[in-house]
């Protein structure tokens, strides 16, 4: 089943639950962007027997970060990871310094879990402007 079919299936299931849950396209894009950016953090916790042919396991810290940053419950994070890991893993989405939401998410949800420290430094450095005297 293609990624698109998996996503549509998940969204349909969430919408028809006893407690309906709405997942937006924006949340899905955030999920792909953040999980793509966290490849090094994700690889860090893989067992020594891990090969790139396998789907990486998300640590609880990564799951909690993605849950907070994407405003999705943790069980949804696990299901979307199963559906979108190939896209996230093989995509390098660039963050723009004009979107403070990305920096804020790392500061709010990642900082306390030790996630995204490099991103925060790069983001801050990209906002730095040097003026000649």
mmCIF file of N, CA and C in Angstrom, residues 8-73:
data_model
loop_
_atom_site.group_PDB
_atom_site.id
_atom_site.type_symbol
_atom_site.label_atom_id
_atom_site.label_comp_id
_atom_site.label_asym_id
_atom_site.label_seq_id
_atom_site.Cartn_x
_atom_site.Cartn_y
_atom_site.Cartn_z
ATOM 1 N N UNK A 8 -4.446 8.171 4.144
ATOM 2 C CA UNK A 8 -5.902 8.309 4.007
ATOM 3 C C UNK A 8 -6.613 7.300 4.904
ATOM 4 N N UNK A 9 -6.099 6.096 4.961
ATOM 5 C CA UNK A 9 -6.681 5.065 5.813
ATOM 6 C C UNK A 9 -6.612 5.471 7.292
ATOM 7 N N UNK A 10 -5.461 5.977 7.716
ATOM 8 C CA UNK A 10 -5.313 6.443 9.102
ATOM 9 C C UNK A 10 -6.266 7.595 9.410
ATOM 10 N N UNK A 11 -6.315 8.574 8.515
ATOM 11 C CA UNK A 11 -7.172 9.728 8.730
ATOM 12 C C UNK A 11 -8.643 9.322 8.802
ATOM 13 N N UNK A 12 -9.031 8.386 7.945
ATOM 14 C CA UNK A 12 -10.408 7.897 7.953
ATOM 15 C C UNK A 12 -10.720 7.182 9.261
ATOM 16 N N UNK A 13 -9.791 6.359 9.705
ATOM 17 C CA UNK A 13 -9.996 5.636 10.959
ATOM 18 C C UNK A 13 -10.099 6.600 12.142
ATOM 19 N N UNK A 14 -9.220 7.610 12.179
ATOM 20 C CA UNK A 14 -9.266 8.587 13.268
ATOM 21 C C UNK A 14 -10.584 9.363 13.261
ATOM 22 N N UNK A 15 -11.074 9.708 12.077
ATOM 23 C CA UNK A 15 -12.306 10.500 11.958
ATOM 24 C C UNK A 15 -13.536 9.704 12.373
ATOM 25 N N UNK A 16 -13.477 8.382 12.272
ATOM 26 C CA UNK A 16 -14.645 7.564 12.595
ATOM 27 C C UNK A 16 -14.531 6.861 13.943
ATOM 28 N N UNK A 17 -13.518 7.188 14.727
ATOM 29 C CA UNK A 17 -13.391 6.637 16.086
ATOM 30 C C UNK A 17 -14.546 7.111 16.956
ATOM 31 N N UNK A 18 -14.702 6.450 18.106
ATOM 32 C CA UNK A 18 -15.712 6.905 19.073
ATOM 33 C C UNK A 18 -15.420 8.339 19.498
ATOM 34 N N UNK A 19 -14.129 8.641 19.681
ATOM 35 C CA UNK A 19 -13.693 10.006 19.950
ATOM 36 C C UNK A 19 -12.951 10.474 18.698
ATOM 37 N N UNK A 20 -13.670 11.111 17.766
ATOM 38 C CA UNK A 20 -13.021 11.516 16.505
ATOM 39 C C UNK A 20 -11.811 12.407 16.735
ATOM 40 N N UNK A 21 -10.823 12.226 15.908
ATOM 41 C CA UNK A 21 -9.589 12.999 15.975
ATOM 42 C C UNK A 21 -9.300 13.541 14.587
ATOM 43 N N UNK A 22 -9.057 14.823 14.501
ATOM 44 C CA UNK A 22 -8.747 15.442 13.216
ATOM 45 C C UNK A 22 -7.244 15.665 13.132
ATOM 46 N N UNK A 23 -6.649 15.137 12.087
ATOM 47 C CA UNK A 23 -5.233 15.370 11.786
ATOM 48 C C UNK A 23 -5.195 16.193 10.504
ATOM 49 N N UNK A 24 -4.523 17.327 10.548
ATOM 50 C CA UNK A 24 -4.479 18.216 9.387
ATOM 51 C C UNK A 24 -3.276 17.908 8.496
ATOM 52 N N UNK A 25 -3.337 18.409 7.278
ATOM 53 C CA UNK A 25 -2.221 18.268 6.343
ATOM 54 C C UNK A 25 -0.979 18.956 6.910
ATOM 55 N N UNK A 26 -1.174 20.080 7.567
ATOM 56 C CA UNK A 26 -0.067 20.810 8.183
ATOM 57 C C UNK A 26 0.636 19.943 9.240
ATOM 58 N N UNK A 27 -0.144 19.207 10.039
ATOM 59 C CA UNK A 27 0.445 18.325 11.048
ATOM 60 C C UNK A 27 1.259 17.214 10.382
ATOM 61 N N UNK A 28 0.764 16.691 9.289
ATOM 62 C CA UNK A 28 1.479 15.632 8.573
ATOM 63 C C UNK A 28 2.792 16.168 8.005
ATOM 64 N N UNK A 29 2.752 17.368 7.432
ATOM 65 C CA UNK A 29 3.985 17.971 6.909
ATOM 66 C C UNK A 29 4.988 18.241 8.020
ATOM 67 N N UNK A 30 4.501 18.729 9.160
ATOM 68 C CA UNK A 30 5.389 18.942 10.309
ATOM 69 C C UNK A 30 6.018 17.625 10.741
ATOM 70 N N UNK A 31 5.205 16.576 10.793
ATOM 71 C CA UNK A 31 5.705 15.268 11.190
ATOM 72 C C UNK A 31 6.854 14.833 10.271
ATOM 73 N N UNK A 32 6.652 14.960 8.973
ATOM 74 C CA UNK A 32 7.691 14.565 8.012
ATOM 75 C C UNK A 32 8.926 15.448 8.181
ATOM 76 N N UNK A 33 8.716 16.754 8.314
ATOM 77 C CA UNK A 33 9.847 17.683 8.430
ATOM 78 C C UNK A 33 10.659 17.432 9.696
ATOM 79 N N UNK A 34 9.986 17.313 10.832
ATOM 80 C CA UNK A 34 10.710 17.095 12.090
ATOM 81 C C UNK A 34 11.393 15.735 12.113
ATOM 82 N N UNK A 35 10.672 14.690 11.722
ATOM 83 C CA UNK A 35 11.287 13.362 11.783
ATOM 84 C C UNK A 35 12.437 13.248 10.792
ATOM 85 N N UNK A 36 12.337 13.935 9.666
ATOM 86 C CA UNK A 36 13.441 13.946 8.702
ATOM 87 C C UNK A 36 14.661 14.638 9.294
ATOM 88 N N UNK A 37 14.414 15.725 9.987
ATOM 89 C CA UNK A 37 15.504 16.498 10.580
ATOM 90 C C UNK A 37 16.179 15.782 11.757
ATOM 91 N N UNK A 38 15.468 14.830 12.373
ATOM 92 C CA UNK A 38 15.969 14.145 13.565
ATOM 93 C C UNK A 38 16.656 12.812 13.262
ATOM 94 N N UNK A 39 17.096 12.606 12.041
ATOM 95 C CA UNK A 39 17.708 11.324 11.664
ATOM 96 C C UNK A 39 18.847 10.918 12.595
ATOM 97 N N UNK A 40 19.726 11.845 12.902
ATOM 98 C CA UNK A 40 20.859 11.505 13.773
ATOM 99 C C UNK A 40 20.381 11.091 15.162
ATOM 100 N N UNK A 41 19.393 11.806 15.691
ATOM 101 C CA UNK A 41 18.857 11.467 17.008
ATOM 102 C C UNK A 41 18.157 10.111 16.988
ATOM 103 N N UNK A 42 17.492 9.818 15.882
ATOM 104 C CA UNK A 42 16.802 8.529 15.743
ATOM 105 C C UNK A 42 17.818 7.398 15.639
ATOM 106 N N UNK A 43 18.868 7.599 14.853
ATOM 107 C CA UNK A 43 19.896 6.563 14.697
ATOM 108 C C UNK A 43 20.651 6.287 15.991
ATOM 109 N N UNK A 44 20.767 7.294 16.820
ATOM 110 C CA UNK A 44 21.530 7.186 18.055
ATOM 111 C C UNK A 44 21.037 6.061 18.966
ATOM 112 N N UNK A 45 19.757 5.781 18.966
ATOM 113 C CA UNK A 45 19.196 4.788 19.895
ATOM 114 C C UNK A 45 18.922 3.429 19.251
ATOM 115 N N UNK A 46 19.366 3.233 18.019
ATOM 116 C CA UNK A 46 19.127 1.947 17.361
ATOM 117 C C UNK A 46 20.081 0.893 17.926
ATOM 118 N N UNK A 47 19.623 -0.359 17.968
ATOM 119 C CA UNK A 47 20.510 -1.429 18.449
ATOM 120 C C UNK A 47 21.720 -1.585 17.524
ATOM 121 N N UNK A 48 22.785 -2.166 18.032
ATOM 122 C CA UNK A 48 24.009 -2.318 17.238
ATOM 123 C C UNK A 48 23.787 -3.208 16.014
ATOM 124 N N UNK A 49 22.766 -4.025 16.050
ATOM 125 C CA UNK A 49 22.474 -4.916 14.917
ATOM 126 C C UNK A 49 21.648 -4.221 13.835
ATOM 127 N N UNK A 50 21.308 -2.959 14.037
ATOM 128 C CA UNK A 50 20.459 -2.220 13.099
ATOM 129 C C UNK A 50 21.159 -2.062 11.751
ATOM 130 N N UNK A 51 20.376 -2.229 10.675
ATOM 131 C CA UNK A 51 20.864 -1.947 9.315
ATOM 132 C C UNK A 51 19.921 -0.934 8.678
ATOM 133 N N UNK A 52 20.409 -0.202 7.715
ATOM 134 C CA UNK A 52 19.596 0.822 7.066
ATOM 135 C C UNK A 52 18.435 0.242 6.269
ATOM 136 N N UNK A 53 18.415 -1.066 6.073
ATOM 137 C CA UNK A 53 17.314 -1.704 5.360
ATOM 138 C C UNK A 53 16.068 -1.823 6.250
ATOM 139 N N UNK A 54 16.231 -1.613 7.548
ATOM 140 C CA UNK A 54 15.128 -1.735 8.493
ATOM 141 C C UNK A 54 14.508 -0.379 8.797
ATOM 142 N N UNK A 55 13.267 -0.416 9.255
ATOM 143 C CA UNK A 55 12.606 0.792 9.736
ATOM 144 C C UNK A 55 13.158 1.111 11.119
ATOM 145 N N UNK A 56 13.743 2.293 11.327
ATOM 146 C CA UNK A 56 14.279 2.631 12.644
ATOM 147 C C UNK A 56 13.169 2.703 13.699
ATOM 148 N N UNK A 57 13.540 2.403 14.914
ATOM 149 C CA UNK A 57 12.626 2.484 16.045
ATOM 150 C C UNK A 57 12.726 3.889 16.624
ATOM 151 N N UNK A 58 11.590 4.488 16.938
ATOM 152 C CA UNK A 58 11.611 5.802 17.570
ATOM 153 C C UNK A 58 11.730 5.631 19.076
ATOM 154 N N UNK A 59 12.614 6.396 19.680
ATOM 155 C CA UNK A 59 12.739 6.367 21.144
ATOM 156 C C UNK A 59 11.540 7.084 21.757
ATOM 157 N N UNK A 60 11.249 6.818 23.024
ATOM 158 C CA UNK A 60 10.166 7.554 23.687
ATOM 159 C C UNK A 60 10.375 9.074 23.651
ATOM 160 N N UNK A 61 11.613 9.526 23.767
ATOM 161 C CA UNK A 61 11.883 10.971 23.723
ATOM 162 C C UNK A 61 11.509 11.562 22.360
ATOM 163 N N UNK A 62 11.848 10.863 21.287
ATOM 164 C CA UNK A 62 11.503 11.332 19.938
ATOM 165 C C UNK A 62 9.993 11.320 19.756
ATOM 166 N N UNK A 63 9.347 10.241 20.214
ATOM 167 C CA UNK A 63 7.884 10.161 20.103
ATOM 168 C C UNK A 63 7.217 11.326 20.838
ATOM 169 N N UNK A 64 7.693 11.621 22.052
ATOM 170 C CA UNK A 64 7.110 12.720 22.829
ATOM 171 C C UNK A 64 7.371 14.069 22.168
ATOM 172 N N UNK A 65 8.577 14.244 21.623
ATOM 173 C CA UNK A 65 8.880 15.478 20.912
ATOM 174 C C UNK A 65 7.940 15.651 19.720
ATOM 175 N N UNK A 66 7.830 14.614 18.873
ATOM 176 C CA UNK A 66 6.975 14.699 17.698
ATOM 177 C C UNK A 66 5.512 14.908 18.090
ATOM 178 N N UNK A 67 5.096 14.260 19.165
ATOM 179 C CA UNK A 67 3.731 14.415 19.647
ATOM 180 C C UNK A 67 3.453 15.879 20.022
ATOM 181 N N UNK A 68 4.362 16.490 20.759
ATOM 182 C CA UNK A 68 4.191 17.887 21.154
ATOM 183 C C UNK A 68 4.321 18.847 19.989
ATOM 184 N N UNK A 69 5.344 18.653 19.179
ATOM 185 C CA UNK A 69 5.612 19.572 18.069
ATOM 186 C C UNK A 69 4.540 19.500 16.984
ATOM 187 N N UNK A 70 3.986 18.316 16.767
ATOM 188 C CA UNK A 70 2.981 18.128 15.715
ATOM 189 C C UNK A 70 1.556 18.144 16.250
ATOM 190 N N UNK A 71 1.435 18.266 17.581
ATOM 191 C CA UNK A 71 0.127 18.282 18.232
ATOM 192 C C UNK A 71 -0.695 17.052 17.869
ATOM 193 N N UNK A 72 -0.055 15.887 18.027
ATOM 194 C CA UNK A 72 -0.694 14.605 17.754
ATOM 195 C C UNK A 72 -0.453 13.675 18.938
ATOM 196 N N UNK A 73 -1.428 12.839 19.304
ATOM 197 C CA UNK A 73 -1.198 11.878 20.384
ATOM 198 C C UNK A 73 -0.074 10.899 20.024
#
